[in-house]
Amino acid sequence: MNIQTIIEKKRDKKELNNEEIKYFVKEYVNGNIQDYHAAALVMAIYLNGMTDKETTILTLEMAKSGEILDLSKIRGTVVDKHSTGGVGDKITLILMPIIASLGIPVAKMSGRGLGFTGGTIDKLESIPGFKTDVAMKKFIANVQNIGISLIGQTANLAPADKKLYALRDAIGCVESMPLIASSVMSKKIAAGAEKIVLDVTVGNGAFMKTEEDAIKLANIMKNIGNLANRETVCVLTNMEEPVGYAVGNSLEVKEAVEALKGNMQEDVKEIVLTIGSYIVKLAGIGNNIEENKSMILENISNGKAYKKFLELVVNQGGDITFIEDLEKFEKAKYILPIISDKSGYVKVLEAERIGRESVALGAGRIRKEDSIDKSVGFILNKKIGSKVERGCILGYVHANDEEKGKLAIEEVKKAYEIVEEKVDMPKYILEII
């Protein structure tokens, strides 16, 4: 068996068998298959797809490529949450401290930015001193001690996914249903959670552009979860526009902190309450979804959720003074207003264009070795359904390069479609699977 034969087989739209997939995963992790060969196979998968059987085998082999985390020492039911990616998606930063404040253990591994979407780990690392590279023993101890730990994917946990994740980003093969499903579920299985809630994003700023594709992806991941004995719920959320008002690493951290203090935009609030209520249900804390939402709101209003976030930051080496005084975060050199050229109502706000522009400013990576500019991004004052007047401020570009900032202004204007007729507010939760 050799990698060239496997590439040719998938190139010719044939189904790979168990042994071929197992060989690829094992040898790629061991360094016996080079990136250029792996890139060729990934491109063939991107173009020709995989059967459900192939996807399931790939997922389980990726999960087994490293250690399977044993969380049995943690008291309570560990429920993991994962998003399939989006623009301005700071839901994990807000939701997981809330969940931990309710007494539900949070042992979560998150990823870095991929393509035009942001990454939770990049955002957390914009807090000075915050350590996301934590040993497994310490990770589990953190959860036992304070009920929450948010870290990056370790080298020993689904290492095949870690390598493929970066490779997919670098060669423009992110938007592949089998590769997204296997990436998400291999991490979740290896990370040891007993139950899983998936935020499957849908729309312009998501990898799944249509609800039909999102439902198909959700069902693939749910079936993989069932095969791995992990009860899985998928919540389909709207990603036609960015989530919340901030796009960019430290900007999103600041928005998350404000949300934990109760200052939440409606889309963020609805997504947090819906996903959170299903996590509470799977954890065995409450079966009534509406009552679970009330529990979440109570722990925001009484300050317990915010306090838990502070504990998380301190426990992982972050400088708590930046959370207590958000003005301490480093600001971009140029903060430029985006002025509306017309009056009316916002009908469209292209999330993908915003995401790609944030990457161009430096908030994401074009190459896998690129560093992140933590202070750049966007603050969007007007979203779908908003009334605007000619000359009003649609939002602000935060840039450290003036020319890039000016170019970003024009691109963001193109992301907006403003019409004369009144536009209804969008639906944020599309379906529960």
Coordinates of C-alpha atoms in Angstrom, one line a residue:
M1 CA 0.0 0.0 0.0
N2 CA 1.3 3.5 -0.8
I3 CA -0.1 7.0 -0.6
Q4 CA 0.1 7.6 -4.4
T5 CA -2.3 4.8 -5.1
I6 CA -4.7 6.1 -2.4
I7 CA -4.6 9.6 -3.9
E8 CA -5.3 8.2 -7.4
K9 CA -8.2 6.2 -6.1
K10 CA -9.9 9.2 -4.5
R11 CA -9.0 11.3 -7.5
D12 CA -11.0 8.8 -9.6
K13 CA -14.0 9.2 -7.2
K14 CA -13.6 5.7 -5.7
E15 CA -14.4 4.8 -2.1
L16 CA -11.4 4.3 0.2
N17 CA -11.5 1.2 2.4
N18 CA -10.8 0.9 6.1
E19 CA -7.1 -0.1 5.7
E20 CA -6.3 2.7 3.2
I21 CA -7.8 5.4 5.5
K22 CA -6.0 3.8 8.6
Y23 CA -2.7 3.7 6.6
F24 CA -3.0 7.4 5.6
V25 CA -3.8 8.7 9.1
K26 CA -1.1 6.6 10.8
E27 CA 1.7 7.4 8.3
Y28 CA 0.8 11.1 8.1
V29 CA 1.0 11.5 11.9
N30 CA 4.3 9.5 11.9
G31 CA 5.8 11.8 9.3
N32 CA 6.1 9.1 6.7
I33 CA 3.7 10.9 4.4
Q34 CA 4.7 14.4 3.3
D35 CA 2.5 17.5 3.4
Y36 CA 2.4 17.6 -0.4
H37 CA 1.0 14.1 -0.6
A38 CA -1.5 14.8 2.1
A39 CA -2.5 18.0 0.4
A40 CA -3.2 16.1 -2.8
L41 CA -5.4 13.6 -1.0
V42 CA -7.2 16.4 0.9
M43 CA -7.8 18.3 -2.4
A44 CA -9.2 15.0 -3.9
I45 CA -11.6 14.6 -1.0
Y46 CA -12.6 18.3 -1.2
L47 CA -13.5 17.9 -4.9
N48 CA -15.0 14.4 -4.8
G49 CA -16.4 14.1 -1.3
M50 CA -16.5 11.0 0.9
T51 CA -19.2 8.4 1.7
D52 CA -20.7 8.3 5.2
K53 CA -18.8 5.1 5.8
E54 CA -15.5 6.8 4.7
T55 CA -16.2 9.8 6.9
T56 CA -17.0 7.7 9.9
I57 CA -13.8 5.6 9.5
L58 CA -11.7 8.7 9.0
T59 CA -13.2 10.3 12.2
L60 CA -12.6 7.3 14.4
E61 CA -9.0 6.8 13.1
M62 CA -8.2 10.5 13.6
A63 CA -9.6 10.2 17.2
K64 CA -7.5 7.1 17.8
S65 CA -4.3 8.8 16.3
G66 CA -3.4 10.0 19.8
E67 CA -4.7 9.6 23.3
I68 CA -8.3 9.4 24.3
L69 CA -8.8 11.6 27.3
D70 CA -10.2 10.0 30.4
L71 CA -12.4 12.5 32.2
S72 CA -14.0 9.9 34.6
K73 CA -12.3 11.6 37.6
I74 CA -14.3 14.7 37.1
R75 CA -17.5 14.8 39.0
G76 CA -20.7 15.4 37.0
T77 CA -21.5 14.9 33.3
V78 CA -19.0 16.6 31.0
V79 CA -20.9 18.1 28.1
D80 CA -18.8 19.5 25.3
K81 CA -19.8 22.4 22.9
H82 CA -18.3 23.0 19.5
S83 CA -19.0 25.4 16.7
T84 CA -18.5 24.6 13.0
G85 CA -17.1 28.1 12.6
G86 CA -18.3 31.6 11.8
V87 CA -17.5 35.3 11.9
G88 CA -17.6 37.1 15.2
D89 CA -18.4 33.8 17.0
K90 CA -17.5 34.4 20.6
I91 CA -20.2 32.1 22.0
T92 CA -17.8 29.8 23.7
L93 CA -16.2 32.7 25.6
I94 CA -19.6 33.7 26.9
L95 CA -21.4 30.4 27.3
M96 CA -18.8 28.1 28.9
P97 CA -18.3 30.2 32.1
I98 CA -22.1 30.4 32.4
I99 CA -22.3 26.6 32.2
A100 CA -19.5 26.2 34.8
S101 CA -21.2 28.6 37.1
L102 CA -24.2 26.3 37.1
G103 CA -22.1 23.5 38.5
I104 CA -21.7 21.7 35.2
P105 CA -18.0 20.8 34.5
V106 CA -16.4 22.4 31.5
A107 CA -13.4 20.6 30.0
K108 CA -13.1 22.2 26.6
M109 CA -10.5 22.1 23.9
S110 CA -10.8 24.7 21.2
G111 CA -9.2 25.5 17.9
R112 CA -7.5 28.4 16.2
G113 CA -8.9 30.5 13.4
L114 CA -9.5 28.6 10.1
G115 CA -10.0 30.3 6.8
F116 CA -12.2 33.4 7.2
T117 CA -13.5 32.2 10.6
G118 CA -12.0 33.1 14.0
G119 CA -10.7 30.7 16.7
T120 CA -11.5 30.6 20.4
I121 CA -7.8 30.0 21.3
D122 CA -6.6 33.0 19.4
K123 CA -9.2 35.1 21.2
L124 CA -8.2 33.8 24.6
E125 CA -4.5 34.4 23.9
S126 CA -5.3 38.1 23.4
I127 CA -5.7 38.2 27.2
P128 CA -2.1 39.0 28.3
G129 CA -0.6 35.9 30.1
F130 CA -3.5 33.5 29.3
K131 CA -2.1 30.1 28.8
T132 CA -3.9 27.7 26.4
D133 CA -1.0 25.2 26.2
V134 CA -1.8 23.1 29.3
A135 CA -0.8 19.6 30.2
M136 CA -3.5 17.0 30.5
K137 CA -3.0 16.4 34.2
K138 CA -3.2 20.2 34.8
F139 CA -6.3 20.5 32.5
I140 CA -8.2 17.9 34.5
A141 CA -7.0 19.4 37.8
N142 CA -8.3 22.8 36.7
V143 CA -11.7 21.4 36.0
Q144 CA -11.7 19.6 39.4
N145 CA -10.6 22.8 41.2
I146 CA -12.7 25.6 39.6
G147 CA -15.1 23.7 37.3
I148 CA -13.7 25.0 34.0
S149 CA -10.6 24.9 31.7
L150 CA -10.4 26.1 28.1
I151 CA -7.3 25.0 26.3
G152 CA -5.9 24.4 22.8
Q153 CA -5.7 21.0 21.2
T154 CA -2.7 19.2 22.6
A155 CA -0.1 17.4 20.4
N156 CA -1.3 14.0 21.8
L157 CA -5.0 14.6 21.2
A158 CA -6.2 13.7 17.7
P159 CA -2.8 14.7 16.2
A160 CA -4.0 13.7 12.8
D161 CA -6.7 16.3 13.0
K162 CA -4.3 19.0 14.2
K163 CA -2.0 18.4 11.1
L164 CA -4.9 18.2 8.7
Y165 CA -6.7 21.2 10.2
A166 CA -3.7 23.5 9.5
L167 CA -3.1 21.9 6.1
R168 CA -6.7 22.5 5.0
D169 CA -6.5 26.1 6.0
A170 CA -3.2 26.6 4.1
I171 CA -4.4 25.0 0.8
G172 CA -8.0 26.4 0.7
C173 CA -9.8 23.2 1.5
V174 CA -11.7 24.3 4.5
E175 CA -15.3 24.0 3.2
S176 CA -15.5 20.2 2.9
M177 CA -18.4 18.5 4.7
P178 CA -16.6 15.2 5.4
L179 CA -13.4 17.0 6.5
I180 CA -15.4 19.3 8.8
A181 CA -17.4 16.5 10.3
S182 CA -14.3 14.3 10.9
S183 CA -12.4 17.2 12.3
V184 CA -15.1 18.3 14.8
M185 CA -16.1 14.8 15.9
S186 CA -12.6 13.3 16.2
K187 CA -11.7 16.1 18.6
K188 CA -14.9 15.7 20.6
I189 CA -14.4 11.9 20.8
A190 CA -10.8 12.1 21.8
A191 CA -11.5 14.9 24.3
G192 CA -13.5 12.6 26.4
A193 CA -16.8 14.4 26.8
E194 CA -19.8 12.2 27.5
K195 CA -22.3 14.3 25.6
I196 CA -21.9 16.9 22.9
V197 CA -23.8 20.0 21.7
L198 CA -22.8 21.3 18.3
D199 CA -23.4 24.8 17.0
V200 CA -23.8 24.1 13.3
T201 CA -23.6 27.5 11.6
V202 CA -25.5 28.2 8.4
G203 CA -25.2 31.0 5.8
N204 CA -22.8 33.4 4.1
G205 CA -20.3 33.4 6.9
A206 CA -20.4 29.7 7.6
F207 CA -18.8 26.7 5.8
M208 CA -22.3 25.4 5.2
K209 CA -24.0 28.0 3.0
T210 CA -27.5 26.4 2.9
E211 CA -29.7 25.0 5.6
E212 CA -30.0 21.8 3.5
D213 CA -26.2 21.2 3.7
A214 CA -26.1 22.1 7.4
I215 CA -28.8 19.6 8.2
K216 CA -26.8 16.9 6.2
L217 CA -23.6 17.8 8.1
A218 CA -25.5 17.8 11.4
N219 CA -26.9 14.3 10.7
I220 CA -23.4 13.0 9.8
M221 CA -21.9 14.3 13.0
K222 CA -24.9 13.1 15.1
N223 CA -24.5 9.6 13.6
I224 CA -20.8 9.6 14.3
G225 CA -21.6 10.6 17.9
N226 CA -24.1 7.8 18.2
L227 CA -21.5 5.2 16.9
A228 CA -19.0 6.5 19.5
N229 CA -21.6 6.3 22.2
R230 CA -21.7 10.1 22.6
E231 CA -25.2 11.6 22.8
T232 CA -25.1 14.5 20.4
V233 CA -27.5 17.5 19.8
C234 CA -27.0 19.9 16.9
V235 CA -28.3 23.5 17.0
L236 CA -28.4 25.2 13.6
T237 CA -27.6 28.9 13.9
N238 CA -27.8 31.8 11.4
M239 CA -24.4 33.0 10.1
E240 CA -25.7 35.3 7.3
E241 CA -24.2 38.2 9.3
P242 CA -21.4 38.2 12.0
V243 CA -22.5 37.2 15.5
G244 CA -22.7 40.2 17.9
Y245 CA -21.0 43.5 17.0
A246 CA -17.3 42.7 17.3
V247 CA -15.1 40.8 14.8
G248 CA -11.4 40.4 15.9
N249 CA -9.6 38.8 18.8
S250 CA -9.4 41.3 21.7
L251 CA -12.5 43.1 20.4
E252 CA -14.5 39.9 20.8
V253 CA -13.0 39.2 24.2
K254 CA -14.2 42.7 25.3
E255 CA -17.7 42.0 23.9
A256 CA -17.8 38.6 25.7
V257 CA -16.9 40.2 29.0
E258 CA -19.7 42.8 28.5
A259 CA -22.1 39.9 27.7
L260 CA -21.2 38.1 30.9
K261 CA -22.2 41.3 32.7
G262 CA -25.6 41.2 31.0
N263 CA -25.0 43.5 28.0
M264 CA -25.8 41.2 25.1
Q265 CA -27.0 41.8 21.6
E266 CA -30.1 39.9 20.7
D267 CA -28.5 37.3 18.4
V268 CA -25.8 36.5 21.0
K269 CA -28.4 36.2 23.7
E270 CA -30.6 33.8 21.8
I271 CA -27.8 31.6 20.7
V272 CA -26.3 31.5 24.2
L273 CA -29.6 30.7 25.8
T274 CA -30.6 28.0 23.3
I275 CA -27.3 26.1 23.1
G276 CA -26.8 26.6 26.9
S277 CA -30.2 25.2 27.7
Y278 CA -29.5 22.0 25.8
I279 CA -26.1 21.6 27.5
V280 CA -28.0 21.9 30.9
K281 CA -30.5 19.3 29.7
L282 CA -27.8 16.8 28.6
A283 CA -26.0 17.3 31.8
G284 CA -29.1 16.1 33.7
I285 CA -29.6 19.4 35.5
G286 CA -33.0 20.3 34.0
N287 CA -35.3 18.8 31.3
N288 CA -37.3 22.0 30.7
I289 CA -35.6 24.1 28.0
E290 CA -37.4 27.4 29.1
E291 CA -36.6 26.8 32.8
N292 CA -33.0 26.1 31.8
K293 CA -32.9 29.5 30.0
S294 CA -34.1 31.2 33.2
M295 CA -31.3 29.5 35.1
I296 CA -28.7 30.8 32.7
L297 CA -30.2 34.4 32.9
E298 CA -30.2 34.2 36.7
N299 CA -26.5 33.4 36.8
I300 CA -25.7 36.3 34.4
S301 CA -27.7 38.8 36.5
N302 CA -26.3 37.7 39.9
G303 CA -22.7 37.9 38.6
K304 CA -21.8 34.3 39.0
A305 CA -21.1 33.8 35.3
Y306 CA -18.7 36.8 35.2
K307 CA -17.0 35.7 38.4
K308 CA -16.4 32.2 36.9
F309 CA -14.8 33.9 33.8
L310 CA -12.5 35.8 36.2
E311 CA -11.6 32.5 37.9
L312 CA -10.8 30.9 34.5
V313 CA -8.5 33.8 33.5
V314 CA -6.6 33.9 36.8
N315 CA -6.3 30.1 36.9
Q316 CA -4.7 30.0 33.5
G317 CA -2.2 32.8 34.0
G318 CA -4.2 35.6 32.5
D319 CA -3.9 39.2 33.7
I320 CA -7.3 39.8 35.4
T321 CA -6.8 43.5 35.4
F322 CA -7.5 43.5 31.7
I323 CA -10.9 41.9 32.3
E324 CA -11.7 44.3 35.1
D325 CA -10.7 47.3 33.0
L326 CA -11.3 46.6 29.3
E327 CA -9.6 49.9 28.4
K328 CA -6.3 48.3 29.2
F329 CA -6.4 46.1 26.1
E330 CA -4.0 47.4 23.4
K331 CA -6.0 49.5 20.8
A332 CA -5.3 49.5 17.1
K333 CA -3.4 52.5 15.8
Y334 CA -6.2 53.5 13.5
I335 CA -9.9 53.4 14.3
L336 CA -11.7 54.5 11.2
P337 CA -15.5 55.1 10.8
I338 CA -17.5 53.4 8.1
I339 CA -20.0 56.0 6.8
S340 CA -23.2 54.9 5.1
D341 CA -23.7 56.3 1.6
K342 CA -27.5 55.9 1.6
S343 CA -30.6 55.8 3.9
G344 CA -32.8 52.8 4.4
Y345 CA -32.7 49.4 6.1
V346 CA -29.9 46.9 6.2
K347 CA -31.0 43.9 4.1
V348 CA -27.7 42.1 3.8
L349 CA -24.4 42.1 5.8
E350 CA -22.1 39.6 4.2
A351 CA -20.4 37.8 7.0
E352 CA -17.8 36.0 4.8
R353 CA -16.6 39.3 3.3
I354 CA -16.2 40.7 6.8
G355 CA -14.3 37.6 7.9
R356 CA -12.0 37.8 4.9
E357 CA -11.3 41.4 5.5
S358 CA -10.5 40.8 9.2
V359 CA -7.9 38.2 8.0
A360 CA -6.5 40.8 5.6
L361 CA -6.2 43.3 8.5
G362 CA -4.2 40.6 10.4
A363 CA -6.8 39.1 12.7
G364 CA -6.5 35.7 11.0
R365 CA -3.9 33.7 9.1
I366 CA -3.2 33.5 5.4
R367 CA -0.4 31.0 6.0
K368 CA -0.4 28.5 8.9
E369 CA 2.8 30.0 10.3
D370 CA 1.4 33.6 10.3
S371 CA 1.1 35.4 13.6
I372 CA -2.1 37.1 14.7
D373 CA -2.6 40.8 15.3
K374 CA -4.8 40.7 18.4
S375 CA -6.1 44.3 18.2
V376 CA -7.4 44.6 14.7
G377 CA -10.9 43.9 13.4
F378 CA -14.3 45.6 13.2
I379 CA -17.1 46.9 15.4
L380 CA -20.4 46.8 13.5
N381 CA -23.0 49.2 14.8
K382 CA -25.7 48.4 12.1
K383 CA -26.8 44.8 11.3
I384 CA -29.7 43.2 9.3
G385 CA -33.0 44.9 10.1
S386 CA -31.3 48.2 11.3
K387 CA -32.5 51.5 10.0
V388 CA -29.7 53.7 8.7
E389 CA -29.4 57.3 7.5
R390 CA -27.1 58.6 4.9
G391 CA -23.9 59.8 6.7
C392 CA -24.5 57.6 9.8
I393 CA -21.7 55.3 11.1
L394 CA -22.2 51.7 10.1
G395 CA -19.3 50.6 12.2
Y396 CA -15.5 51.1 12.7
V397 CA -12.4 49.5 11.3
H398 CA -9.6 48.8 13.8
A399 CA -6.3 48.7 11.9
N400 CA -2.6 49.0 12.5
D401 CA -1.9 49.8 8.8
E402 CA -3.7 52.9 7.5
E403 CA -3.9 51.8 3.9
K404 CA -5.3 48.4 4.9
G405 CA -7.8 50.2 7.1
K406 CA -9.0 52.4 4.2
L407 CA -9.3 49.4 1.9
A408 CA -11.3 47.6 4.6
I409 CA -13.7 50.5 4.8
E410 CA -14.6 50.1 1.1
E411 CA -14.9 46.3 1.4
V412 CA -17.2 46.5 4.4
K413 CA -19.4 49.0 2.5
K414 CA -19.7 46.4 -0.2
A415 CA -20.8 43.8 2.5
Y416 CA -23.8 46.0 3.2
E417 CA -27.0 46.0 1.1
I418 CA -29.3 48.8 2.1
V419 CA -32.9 49.0 0.8
E420 CA -35.8 51.4 1.1
E421 CA -38.3 48.8 2.4
K422 CA -38.3 47.9 6.1
V423 CA -36.4 44.6 6.7
D424 CA -37.5 42.1 9.4
M425 CA -35.0 41.0 12.0
P426 CA -33.5 37.6 11.1
K427 CA -34.2 34.3 12.8
Y428 CA -31.1 33.3 14.8
I429 CA -32.0 29.7 15.7
L430 CA -32.9 27.7 12.5
E431 CA -33.4 24.1 13.7
I432 CA -32.6 21.7 16.5
I433 CA -31.5 18.2 15.5

